[in-house]
PDB file of C-alpha atoms and ligand atoms in Angstrom:
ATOM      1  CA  UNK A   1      -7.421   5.589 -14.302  1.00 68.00           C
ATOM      2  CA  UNK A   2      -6.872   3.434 -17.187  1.00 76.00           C
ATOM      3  CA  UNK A   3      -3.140   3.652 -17.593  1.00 93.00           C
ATOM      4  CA  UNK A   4      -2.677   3.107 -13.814  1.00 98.00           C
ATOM      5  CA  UNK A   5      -0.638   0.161 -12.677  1.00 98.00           C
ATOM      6  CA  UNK A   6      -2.004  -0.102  -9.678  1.00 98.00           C
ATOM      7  CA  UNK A   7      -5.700  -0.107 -11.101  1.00 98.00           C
ATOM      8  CA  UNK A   8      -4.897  -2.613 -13.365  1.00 98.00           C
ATOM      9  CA  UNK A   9      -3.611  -4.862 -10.500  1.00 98.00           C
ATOM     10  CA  UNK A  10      -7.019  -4.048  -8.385  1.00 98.00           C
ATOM     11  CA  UNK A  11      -8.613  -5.193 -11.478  1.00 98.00           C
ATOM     12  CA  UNK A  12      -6.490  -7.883 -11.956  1.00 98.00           C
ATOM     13  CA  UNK A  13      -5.584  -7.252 -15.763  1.00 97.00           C
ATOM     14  CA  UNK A  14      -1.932  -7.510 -14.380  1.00 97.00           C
ATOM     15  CA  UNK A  15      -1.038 -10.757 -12.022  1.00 98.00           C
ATOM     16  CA  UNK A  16      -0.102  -9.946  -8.307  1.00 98.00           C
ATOM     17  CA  UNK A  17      -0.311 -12.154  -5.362  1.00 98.00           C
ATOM     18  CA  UNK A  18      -3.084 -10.515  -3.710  1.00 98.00           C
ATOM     19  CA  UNK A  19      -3.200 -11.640   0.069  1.00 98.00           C
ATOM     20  CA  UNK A  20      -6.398  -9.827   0.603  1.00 98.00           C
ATOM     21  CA  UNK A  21      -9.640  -7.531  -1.453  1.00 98.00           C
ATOM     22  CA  UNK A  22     -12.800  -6.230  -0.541  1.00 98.00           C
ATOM     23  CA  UNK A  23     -15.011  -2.961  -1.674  1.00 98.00           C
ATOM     24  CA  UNK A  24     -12.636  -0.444  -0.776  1.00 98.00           C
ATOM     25  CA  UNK A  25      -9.174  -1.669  -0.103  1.00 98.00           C
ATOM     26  CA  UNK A  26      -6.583  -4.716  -2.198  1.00 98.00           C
ATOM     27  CA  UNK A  27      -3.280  -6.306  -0.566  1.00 98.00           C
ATOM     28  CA  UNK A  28      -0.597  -7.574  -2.626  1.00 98.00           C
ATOM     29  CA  UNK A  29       2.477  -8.168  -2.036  1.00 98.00           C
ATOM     30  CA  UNK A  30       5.154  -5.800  -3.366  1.00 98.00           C
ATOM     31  CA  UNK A  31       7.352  -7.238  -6.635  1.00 98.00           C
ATOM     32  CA  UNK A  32      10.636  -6.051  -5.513  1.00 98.00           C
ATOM     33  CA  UNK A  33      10.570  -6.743  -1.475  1.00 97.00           C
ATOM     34  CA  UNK A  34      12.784  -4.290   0.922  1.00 96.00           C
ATOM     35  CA  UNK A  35      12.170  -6.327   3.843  1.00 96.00           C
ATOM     36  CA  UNK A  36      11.278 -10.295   4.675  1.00 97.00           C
ATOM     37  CA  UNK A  37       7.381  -9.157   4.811  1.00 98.00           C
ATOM     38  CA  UNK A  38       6.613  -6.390   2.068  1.00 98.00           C
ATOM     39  CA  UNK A  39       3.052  -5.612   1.385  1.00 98.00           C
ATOM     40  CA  UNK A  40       1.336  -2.759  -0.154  1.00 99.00           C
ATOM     41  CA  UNK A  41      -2.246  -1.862   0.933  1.00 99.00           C
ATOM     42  CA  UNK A  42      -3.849   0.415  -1.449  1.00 98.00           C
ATOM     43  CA  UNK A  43      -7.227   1.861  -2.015  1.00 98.00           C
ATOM     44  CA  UNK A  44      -9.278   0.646  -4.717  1.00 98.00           C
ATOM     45  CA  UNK A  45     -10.190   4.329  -5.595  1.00 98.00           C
ATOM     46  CA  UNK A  46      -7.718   6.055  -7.959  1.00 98.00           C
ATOM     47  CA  UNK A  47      -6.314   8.428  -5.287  1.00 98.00           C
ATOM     48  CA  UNK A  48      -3.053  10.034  -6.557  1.00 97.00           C
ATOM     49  CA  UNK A  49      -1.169  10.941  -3.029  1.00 97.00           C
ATOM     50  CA  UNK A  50      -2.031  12.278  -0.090  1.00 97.00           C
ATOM     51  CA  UNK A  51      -1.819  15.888  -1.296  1.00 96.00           C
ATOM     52  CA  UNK A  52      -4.310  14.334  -4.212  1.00 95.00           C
ATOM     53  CA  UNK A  53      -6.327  13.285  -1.306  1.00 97.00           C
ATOM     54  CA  UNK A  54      -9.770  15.246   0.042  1.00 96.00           C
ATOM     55  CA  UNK A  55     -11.806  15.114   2.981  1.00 97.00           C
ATOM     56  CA  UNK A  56     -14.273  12.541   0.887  1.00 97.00           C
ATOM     57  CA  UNK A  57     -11.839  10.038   1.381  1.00 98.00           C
ATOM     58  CA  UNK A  58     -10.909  10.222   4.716  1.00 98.00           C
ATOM     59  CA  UNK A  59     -12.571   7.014   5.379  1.00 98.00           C
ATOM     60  CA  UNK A  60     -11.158   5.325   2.756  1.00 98.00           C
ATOM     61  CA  UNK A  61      -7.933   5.763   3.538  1.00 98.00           C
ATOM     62  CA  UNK A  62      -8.521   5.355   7.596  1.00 98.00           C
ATOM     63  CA  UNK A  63      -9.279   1.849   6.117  1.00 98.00           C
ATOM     64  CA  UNK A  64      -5.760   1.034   4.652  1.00 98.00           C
ATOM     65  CA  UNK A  65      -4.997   0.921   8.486  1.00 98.00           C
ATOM     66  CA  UNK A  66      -7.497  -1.544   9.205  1.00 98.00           C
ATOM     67  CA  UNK A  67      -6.436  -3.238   6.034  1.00 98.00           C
ATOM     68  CA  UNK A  68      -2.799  -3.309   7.487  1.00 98.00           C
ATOM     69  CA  UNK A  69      -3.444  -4.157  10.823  1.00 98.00           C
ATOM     70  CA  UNK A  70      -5.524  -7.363   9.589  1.00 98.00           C
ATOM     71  CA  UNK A  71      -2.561  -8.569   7.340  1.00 98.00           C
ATOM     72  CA  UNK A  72       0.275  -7.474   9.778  1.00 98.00           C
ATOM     73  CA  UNK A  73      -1.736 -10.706  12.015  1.00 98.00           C
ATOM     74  CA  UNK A  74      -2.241 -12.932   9.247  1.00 98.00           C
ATOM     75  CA  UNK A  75       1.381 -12.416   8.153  1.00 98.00           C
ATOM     76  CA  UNK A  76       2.481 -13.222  11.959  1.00 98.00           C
ATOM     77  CA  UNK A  77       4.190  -9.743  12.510  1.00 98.00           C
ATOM     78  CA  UNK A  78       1.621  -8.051  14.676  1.00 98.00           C
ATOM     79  CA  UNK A  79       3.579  -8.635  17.804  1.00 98.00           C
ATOM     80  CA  UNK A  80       7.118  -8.312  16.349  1.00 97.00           C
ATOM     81  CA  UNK A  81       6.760  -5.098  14.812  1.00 97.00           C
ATOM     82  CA  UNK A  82       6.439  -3.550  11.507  1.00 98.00           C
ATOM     83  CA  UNK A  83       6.436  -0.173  10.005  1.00 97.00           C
ATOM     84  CA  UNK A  84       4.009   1.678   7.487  1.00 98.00           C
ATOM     85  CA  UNK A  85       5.050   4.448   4.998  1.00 98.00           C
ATOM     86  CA  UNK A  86       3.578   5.938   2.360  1.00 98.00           C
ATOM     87  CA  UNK A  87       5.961   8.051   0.122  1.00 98.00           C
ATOM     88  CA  UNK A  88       4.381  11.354  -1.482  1.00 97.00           C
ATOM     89  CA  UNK A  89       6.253  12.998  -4.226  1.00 96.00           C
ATOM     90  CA  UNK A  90       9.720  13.064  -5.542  1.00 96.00           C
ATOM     91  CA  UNK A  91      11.743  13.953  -2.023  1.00 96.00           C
ATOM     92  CA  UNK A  92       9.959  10.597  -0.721  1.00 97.00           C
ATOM     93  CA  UNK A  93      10.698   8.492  -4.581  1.00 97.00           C
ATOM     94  CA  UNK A  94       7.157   7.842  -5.089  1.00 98.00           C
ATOM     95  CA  UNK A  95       7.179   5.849  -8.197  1.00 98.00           C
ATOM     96  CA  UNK A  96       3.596   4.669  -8.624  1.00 98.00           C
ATOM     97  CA  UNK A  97       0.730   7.730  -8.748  1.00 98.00           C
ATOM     98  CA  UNK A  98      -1.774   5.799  -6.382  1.00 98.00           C
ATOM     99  CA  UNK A  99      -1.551   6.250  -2.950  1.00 98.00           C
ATOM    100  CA  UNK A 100      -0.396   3.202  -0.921  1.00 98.00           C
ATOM    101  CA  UNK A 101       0.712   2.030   2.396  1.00 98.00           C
ATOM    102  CA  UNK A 102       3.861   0.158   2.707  1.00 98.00           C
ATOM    103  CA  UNK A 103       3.840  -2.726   4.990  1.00 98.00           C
ATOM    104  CA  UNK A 104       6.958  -3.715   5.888  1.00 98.00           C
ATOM    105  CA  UNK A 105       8.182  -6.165   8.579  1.00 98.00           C
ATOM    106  CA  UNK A 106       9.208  -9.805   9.700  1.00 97.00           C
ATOM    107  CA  UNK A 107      12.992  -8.077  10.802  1.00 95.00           C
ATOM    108  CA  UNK A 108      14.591  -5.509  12.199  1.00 92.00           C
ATOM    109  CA  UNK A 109      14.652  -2.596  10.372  1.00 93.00           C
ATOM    110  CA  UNK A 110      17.607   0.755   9.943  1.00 92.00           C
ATOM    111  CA  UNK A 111      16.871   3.100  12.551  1.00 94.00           C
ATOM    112  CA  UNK A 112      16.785   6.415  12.407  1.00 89.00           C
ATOM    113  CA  UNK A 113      14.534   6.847   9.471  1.00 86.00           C
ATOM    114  CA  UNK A 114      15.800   9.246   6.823  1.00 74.00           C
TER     115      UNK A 114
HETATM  116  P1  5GP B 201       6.845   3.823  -4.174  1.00 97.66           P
HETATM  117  O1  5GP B 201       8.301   4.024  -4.458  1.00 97.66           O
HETATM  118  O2  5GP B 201       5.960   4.479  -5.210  1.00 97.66           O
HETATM  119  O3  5GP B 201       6.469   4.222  -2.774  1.00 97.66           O
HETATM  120  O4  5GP B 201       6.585   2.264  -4.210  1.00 97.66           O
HETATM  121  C1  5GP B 201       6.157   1.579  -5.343  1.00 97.66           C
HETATM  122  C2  5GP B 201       6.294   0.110  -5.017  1.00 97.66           C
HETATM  123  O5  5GP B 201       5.568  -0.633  -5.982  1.00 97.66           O
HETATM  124  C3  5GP B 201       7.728  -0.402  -5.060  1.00 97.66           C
HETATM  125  O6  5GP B 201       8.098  -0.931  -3.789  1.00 97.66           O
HETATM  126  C4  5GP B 201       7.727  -1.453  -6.152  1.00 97.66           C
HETATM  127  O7  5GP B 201       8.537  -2.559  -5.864  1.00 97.66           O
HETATM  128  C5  5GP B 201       6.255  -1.815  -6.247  1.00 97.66           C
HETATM  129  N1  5GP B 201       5.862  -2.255  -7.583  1.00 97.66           N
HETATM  130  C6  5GP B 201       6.150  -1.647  -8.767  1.00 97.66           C
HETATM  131  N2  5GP B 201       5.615  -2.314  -9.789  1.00 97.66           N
HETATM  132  C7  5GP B 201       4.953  -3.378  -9.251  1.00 97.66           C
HETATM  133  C8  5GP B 201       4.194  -4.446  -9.831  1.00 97.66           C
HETATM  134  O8  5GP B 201       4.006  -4.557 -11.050  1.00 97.66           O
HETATM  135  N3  5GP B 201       3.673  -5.361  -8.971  1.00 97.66           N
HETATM  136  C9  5GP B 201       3.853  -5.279  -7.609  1.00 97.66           C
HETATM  137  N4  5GP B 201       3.300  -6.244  -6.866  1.00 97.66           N
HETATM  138  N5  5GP B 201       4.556  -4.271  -7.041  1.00 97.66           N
HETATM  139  C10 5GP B 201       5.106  -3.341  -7.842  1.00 97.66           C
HETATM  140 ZN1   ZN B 202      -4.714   3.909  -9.872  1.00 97.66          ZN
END
């Protein structure tokens, strides 16, 4: 998708501070951070949501875990905690039309959820 944002940051035609990119995954850290440790973990496949999802990509997106888990221990919040959303659609304030996995972490976060 050429008018993606989130494309153009895999490709890096717009700066990010990318903590981490291989074939199928890039981790950069979020521009406006909601928590001491904000991250975003994205596939570098132009998948809209997770209803824009198929089966094909199953493995794909099993790897934003991976992906997550490997910079939750970099970051030094593997132990402490962090939590992992990924809003779909307007209920959940989705702003950017390529699926991706908050990371969030490094404090303790509002609880319930909602
Ligand atoms: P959403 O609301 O779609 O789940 O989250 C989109 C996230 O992307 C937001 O947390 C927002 O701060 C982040 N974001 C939006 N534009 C940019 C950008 O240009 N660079 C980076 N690094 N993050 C962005
Ligand atoms: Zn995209």
């Amino acid at each position: 998708m050429t008018d993606c944002l989130f494309c153009k940051i895999i490709k890096k035609e717009i700066p990010s501070e990318i903590l981490f990119q291989d074939e199928t995954i890039t981790v950069f850290k979020d521009i406006n951070p909601a928590a001491p440790v904000h991250l975003l973990v994205i596939p570098n496949k132009h998948i809209p949501s997770v209803r824009g999802m198929d089966e094909s990509d199953e493995i794909i997106l099993g790897k934003l875990f991976s992906g997550a888990k490997a910079a939750a221990e970099k970051m030094g919040i593997a132990e402490t905690g962090y939590r992992l959303i990924i809003n779909n659609g307007p209920d959940a304030h989705q702003e950017i039309s390529h699926i991706h996995m908050h990371l969030l972490g490094g404090g303790n976060m509002m609880h319930p959820m909602g």
